[in-house]
Coordinates of N, CA and C in Angstrom, one line a residue:
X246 N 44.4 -12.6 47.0 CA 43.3 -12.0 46.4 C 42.1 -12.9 46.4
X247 N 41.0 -12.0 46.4 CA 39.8 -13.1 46.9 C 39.3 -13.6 45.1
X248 N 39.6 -14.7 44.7 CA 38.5 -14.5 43.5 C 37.2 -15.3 43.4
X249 N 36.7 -15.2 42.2 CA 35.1 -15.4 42.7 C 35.3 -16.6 42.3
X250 N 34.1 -17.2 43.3 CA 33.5 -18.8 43.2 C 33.4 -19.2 41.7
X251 N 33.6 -20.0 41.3 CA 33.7 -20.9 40.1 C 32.0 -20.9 39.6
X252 N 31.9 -20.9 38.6 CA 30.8 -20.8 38.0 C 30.1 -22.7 37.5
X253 N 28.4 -22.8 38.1 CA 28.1 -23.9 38.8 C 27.4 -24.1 36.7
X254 N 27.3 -25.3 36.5 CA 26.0 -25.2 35.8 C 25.1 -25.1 35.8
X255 N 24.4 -25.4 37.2 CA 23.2 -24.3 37.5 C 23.1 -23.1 36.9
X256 N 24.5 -22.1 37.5 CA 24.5 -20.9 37.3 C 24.3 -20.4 35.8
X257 N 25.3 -21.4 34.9 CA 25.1 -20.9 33.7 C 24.0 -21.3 33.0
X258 N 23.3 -22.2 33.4 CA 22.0 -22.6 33.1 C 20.8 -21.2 33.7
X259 N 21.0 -20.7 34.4 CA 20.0 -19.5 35.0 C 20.7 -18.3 34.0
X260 N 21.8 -18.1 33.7 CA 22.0 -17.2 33.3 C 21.8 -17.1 31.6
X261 N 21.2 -18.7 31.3 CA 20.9 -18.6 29.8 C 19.4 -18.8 29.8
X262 N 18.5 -18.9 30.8 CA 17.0 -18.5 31.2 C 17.3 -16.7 30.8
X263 N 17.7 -16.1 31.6 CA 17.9 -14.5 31.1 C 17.9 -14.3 30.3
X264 N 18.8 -14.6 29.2 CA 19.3 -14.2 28.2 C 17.7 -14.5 27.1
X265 N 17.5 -15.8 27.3 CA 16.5 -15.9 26.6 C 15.2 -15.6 26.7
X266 N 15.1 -14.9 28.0 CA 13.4 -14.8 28.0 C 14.0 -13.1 27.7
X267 N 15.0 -12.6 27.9 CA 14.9 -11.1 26.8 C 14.6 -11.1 25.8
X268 N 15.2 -12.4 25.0 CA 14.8 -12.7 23.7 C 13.9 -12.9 23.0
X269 N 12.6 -13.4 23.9 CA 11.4 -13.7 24.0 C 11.3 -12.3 24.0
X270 N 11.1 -11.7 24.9 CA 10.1 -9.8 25.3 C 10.5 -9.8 23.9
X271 N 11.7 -9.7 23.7 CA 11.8 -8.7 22.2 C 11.1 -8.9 21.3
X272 N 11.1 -10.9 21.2 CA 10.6 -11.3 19.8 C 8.8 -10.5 20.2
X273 N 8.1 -11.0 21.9 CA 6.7 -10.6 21.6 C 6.7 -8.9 20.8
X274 N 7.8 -8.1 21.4 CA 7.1 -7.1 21.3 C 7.4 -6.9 19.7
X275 N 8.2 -7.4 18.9 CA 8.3 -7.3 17.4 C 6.8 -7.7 16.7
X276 N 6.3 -8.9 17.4 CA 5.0 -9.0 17.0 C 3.8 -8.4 17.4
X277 N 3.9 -7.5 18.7 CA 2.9 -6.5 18.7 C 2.8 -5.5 17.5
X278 N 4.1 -5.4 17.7 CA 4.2 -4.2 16.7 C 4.2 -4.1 15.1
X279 N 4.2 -5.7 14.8 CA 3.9 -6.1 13.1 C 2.2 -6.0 13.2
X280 N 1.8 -6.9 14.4 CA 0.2 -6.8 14.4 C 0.0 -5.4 14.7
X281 N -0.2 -4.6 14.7 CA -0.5 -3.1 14.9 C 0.1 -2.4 13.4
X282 N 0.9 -2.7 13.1 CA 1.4 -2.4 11.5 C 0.3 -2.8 10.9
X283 N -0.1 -4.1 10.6 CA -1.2 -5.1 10.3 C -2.4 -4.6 10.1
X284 N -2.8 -4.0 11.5 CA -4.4 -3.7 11.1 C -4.5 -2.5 11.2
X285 N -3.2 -1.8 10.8 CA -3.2 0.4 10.6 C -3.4 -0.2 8.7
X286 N -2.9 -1.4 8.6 CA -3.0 -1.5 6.6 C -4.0 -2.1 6.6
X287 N -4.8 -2.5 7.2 CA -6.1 -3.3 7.1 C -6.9 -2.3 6.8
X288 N -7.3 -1.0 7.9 CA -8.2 -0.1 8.2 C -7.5 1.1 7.2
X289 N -6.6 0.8 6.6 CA -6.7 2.2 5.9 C -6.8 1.3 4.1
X290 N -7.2 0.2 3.7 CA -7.7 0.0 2.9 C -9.0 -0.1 3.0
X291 N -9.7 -0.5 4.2 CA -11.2 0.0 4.4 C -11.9 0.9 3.9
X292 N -10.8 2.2 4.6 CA -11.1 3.5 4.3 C -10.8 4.3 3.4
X293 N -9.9 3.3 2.5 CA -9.9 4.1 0.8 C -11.0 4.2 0.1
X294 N -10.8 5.1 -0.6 CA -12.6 4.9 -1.1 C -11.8 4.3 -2.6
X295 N -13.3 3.8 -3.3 CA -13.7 2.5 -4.3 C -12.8 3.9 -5.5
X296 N -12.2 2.9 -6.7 CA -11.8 3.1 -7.3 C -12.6 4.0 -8.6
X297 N -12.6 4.8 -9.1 CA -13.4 5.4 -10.1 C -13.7 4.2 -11.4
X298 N -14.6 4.5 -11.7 CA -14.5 3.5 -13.3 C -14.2 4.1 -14.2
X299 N -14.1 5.7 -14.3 CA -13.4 6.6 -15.4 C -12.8 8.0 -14.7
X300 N -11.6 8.0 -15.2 CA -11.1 9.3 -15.0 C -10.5 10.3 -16.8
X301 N -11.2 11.3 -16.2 CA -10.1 12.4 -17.0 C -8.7 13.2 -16.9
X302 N -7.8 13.0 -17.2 CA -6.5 13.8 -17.1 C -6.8 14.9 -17.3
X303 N -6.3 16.0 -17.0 CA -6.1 17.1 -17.6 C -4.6 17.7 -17.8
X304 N -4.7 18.6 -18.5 CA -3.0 19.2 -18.7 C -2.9 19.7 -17.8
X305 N -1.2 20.3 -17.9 CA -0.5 21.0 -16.7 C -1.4 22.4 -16.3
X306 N -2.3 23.1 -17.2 CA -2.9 24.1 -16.4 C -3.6 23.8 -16.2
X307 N -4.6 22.6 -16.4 CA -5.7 22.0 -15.7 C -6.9 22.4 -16.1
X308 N -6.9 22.9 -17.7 CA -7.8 23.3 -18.3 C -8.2 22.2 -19.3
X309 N -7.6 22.4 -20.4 CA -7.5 21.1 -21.5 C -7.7 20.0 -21.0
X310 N -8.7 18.9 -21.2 CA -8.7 17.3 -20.9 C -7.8 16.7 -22.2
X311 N -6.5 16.0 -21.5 CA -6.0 15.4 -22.5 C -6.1 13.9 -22.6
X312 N -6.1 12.9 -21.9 CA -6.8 11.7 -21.8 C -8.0 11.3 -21.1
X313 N -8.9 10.0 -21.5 CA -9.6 9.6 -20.8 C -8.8 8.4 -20.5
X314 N -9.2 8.2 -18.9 CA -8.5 6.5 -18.5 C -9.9 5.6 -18.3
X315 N -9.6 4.5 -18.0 CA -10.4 3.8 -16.8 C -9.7 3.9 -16.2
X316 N -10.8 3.7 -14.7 CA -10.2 3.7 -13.7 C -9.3 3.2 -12.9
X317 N -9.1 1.7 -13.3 CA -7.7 1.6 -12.5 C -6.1 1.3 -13.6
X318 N -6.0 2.4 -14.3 CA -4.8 2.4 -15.5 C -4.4 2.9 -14.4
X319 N -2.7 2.7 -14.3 CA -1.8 3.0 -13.9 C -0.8 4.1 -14.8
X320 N -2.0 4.5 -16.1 CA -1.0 5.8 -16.4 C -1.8 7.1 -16.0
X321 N -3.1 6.9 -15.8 CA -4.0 8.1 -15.1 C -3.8 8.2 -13.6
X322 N -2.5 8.8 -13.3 CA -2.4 9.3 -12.1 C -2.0 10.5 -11.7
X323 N -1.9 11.6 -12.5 CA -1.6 12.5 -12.0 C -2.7 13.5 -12.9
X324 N -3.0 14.5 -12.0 CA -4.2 15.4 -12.4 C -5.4 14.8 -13.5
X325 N -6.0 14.0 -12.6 CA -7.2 13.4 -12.9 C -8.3 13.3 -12.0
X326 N -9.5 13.1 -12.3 CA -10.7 13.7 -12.1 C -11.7 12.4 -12.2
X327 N -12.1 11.7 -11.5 CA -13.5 11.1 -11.6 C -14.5 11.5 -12.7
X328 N -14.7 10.9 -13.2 CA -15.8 11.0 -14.0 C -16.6 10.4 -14.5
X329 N -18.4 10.4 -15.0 CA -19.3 9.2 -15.1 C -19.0 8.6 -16.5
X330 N -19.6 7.2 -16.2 CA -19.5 6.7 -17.7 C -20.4 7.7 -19.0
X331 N -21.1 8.0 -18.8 CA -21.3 9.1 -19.6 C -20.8 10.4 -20.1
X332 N -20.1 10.6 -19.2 CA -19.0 12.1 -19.6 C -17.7 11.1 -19.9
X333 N -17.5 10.0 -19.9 CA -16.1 9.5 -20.7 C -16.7 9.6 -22.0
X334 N -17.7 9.1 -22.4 CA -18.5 8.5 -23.7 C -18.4 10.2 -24.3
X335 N -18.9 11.0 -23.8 CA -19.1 12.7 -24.3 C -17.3 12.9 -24.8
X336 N -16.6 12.8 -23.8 CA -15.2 13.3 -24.1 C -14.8 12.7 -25.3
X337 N -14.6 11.3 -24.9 CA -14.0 10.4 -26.2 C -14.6 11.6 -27.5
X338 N -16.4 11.4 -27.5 CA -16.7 11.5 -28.8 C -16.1 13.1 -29.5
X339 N -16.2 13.9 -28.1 CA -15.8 15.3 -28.6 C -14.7 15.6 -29.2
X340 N -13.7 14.3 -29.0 CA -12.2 14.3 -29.6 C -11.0 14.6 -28.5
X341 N -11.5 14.3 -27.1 CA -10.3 13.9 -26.3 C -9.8 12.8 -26.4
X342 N -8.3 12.3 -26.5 CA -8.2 11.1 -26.7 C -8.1 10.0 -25.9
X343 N -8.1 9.2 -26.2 CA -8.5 7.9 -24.8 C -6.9 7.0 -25.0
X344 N -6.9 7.3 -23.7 CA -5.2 6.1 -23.3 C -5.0 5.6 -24.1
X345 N -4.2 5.6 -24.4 CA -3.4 4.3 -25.6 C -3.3 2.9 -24.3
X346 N -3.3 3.2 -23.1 CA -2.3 2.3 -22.6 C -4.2 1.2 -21.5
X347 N -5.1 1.8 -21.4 CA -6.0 1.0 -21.0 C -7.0 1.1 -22.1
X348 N -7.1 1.8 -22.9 CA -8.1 2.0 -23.9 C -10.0 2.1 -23.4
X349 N -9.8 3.4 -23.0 CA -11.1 3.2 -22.5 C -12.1 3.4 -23.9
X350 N -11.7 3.9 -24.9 CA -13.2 3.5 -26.1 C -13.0 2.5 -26.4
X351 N -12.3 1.4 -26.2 CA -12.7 0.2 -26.5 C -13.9 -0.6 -25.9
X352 N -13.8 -0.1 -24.2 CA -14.6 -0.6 -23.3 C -15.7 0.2 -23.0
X353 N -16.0 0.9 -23.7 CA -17.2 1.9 -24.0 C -17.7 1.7 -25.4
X354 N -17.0 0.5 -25.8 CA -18.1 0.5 -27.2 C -17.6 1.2 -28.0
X355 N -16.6 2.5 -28.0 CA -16.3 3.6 -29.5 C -15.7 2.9 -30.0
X356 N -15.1 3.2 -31.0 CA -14.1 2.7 -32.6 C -13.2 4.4 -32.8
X357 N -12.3 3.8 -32.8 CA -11.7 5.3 -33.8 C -12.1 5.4 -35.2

């Protein structure tokens, strides 16, 4: 039976050039592809728009205003509304109540 030539160190030295410049393509292209992740999160905080300074909640029918927030509370997130510092000031006074959790009459100057 014919068997094969004996393997040189050369050979296995070439055959661990291969292995590793695959390993190279892969690592580049993992970093193409974080950089491209990268600047799709760059440009889409660009393109967020600026945070409101006041929002209003409303209830589930979306009639009733039931809190005023500021703008960046993390409890005014669901059906809320932009609104000027002036229409928070109106709300508060009308008897909507204002977050317990950012307190926006505090930062508008009201008192309860």
């Amino acid at each position: 039976m014919n068997e094969p030539a004996p393997l040189t160190r050369l050979d296995l030295l070439r055959f661990l050039r291969r292995v590793q410049a695959g390993d190279l393509a892969r690592t580049d292209r993992w970093i193409v592809e974080e950089e491209q992740r990268e600047a799709e999160r760059i440009r889409g905080e660009q393109r967020r728009p600026p945070t409101p300074d006041w929002l209003i909640e409303k209830g589930i029918g979306g009639r009733n205003a039931v809190y005023v927030h500021r703008g960046g509370c993390w409890s005014g997130r669901k059906r809320t509304e932009a609104i000027t510092r002036d229409q928070a000031r109106q709300e508060l006074t009308a008897g909507t109540d204002a977050c317990p959790h950012c307190r926006p009459d505090t930062a508008l100057g009201l008192l309860d």
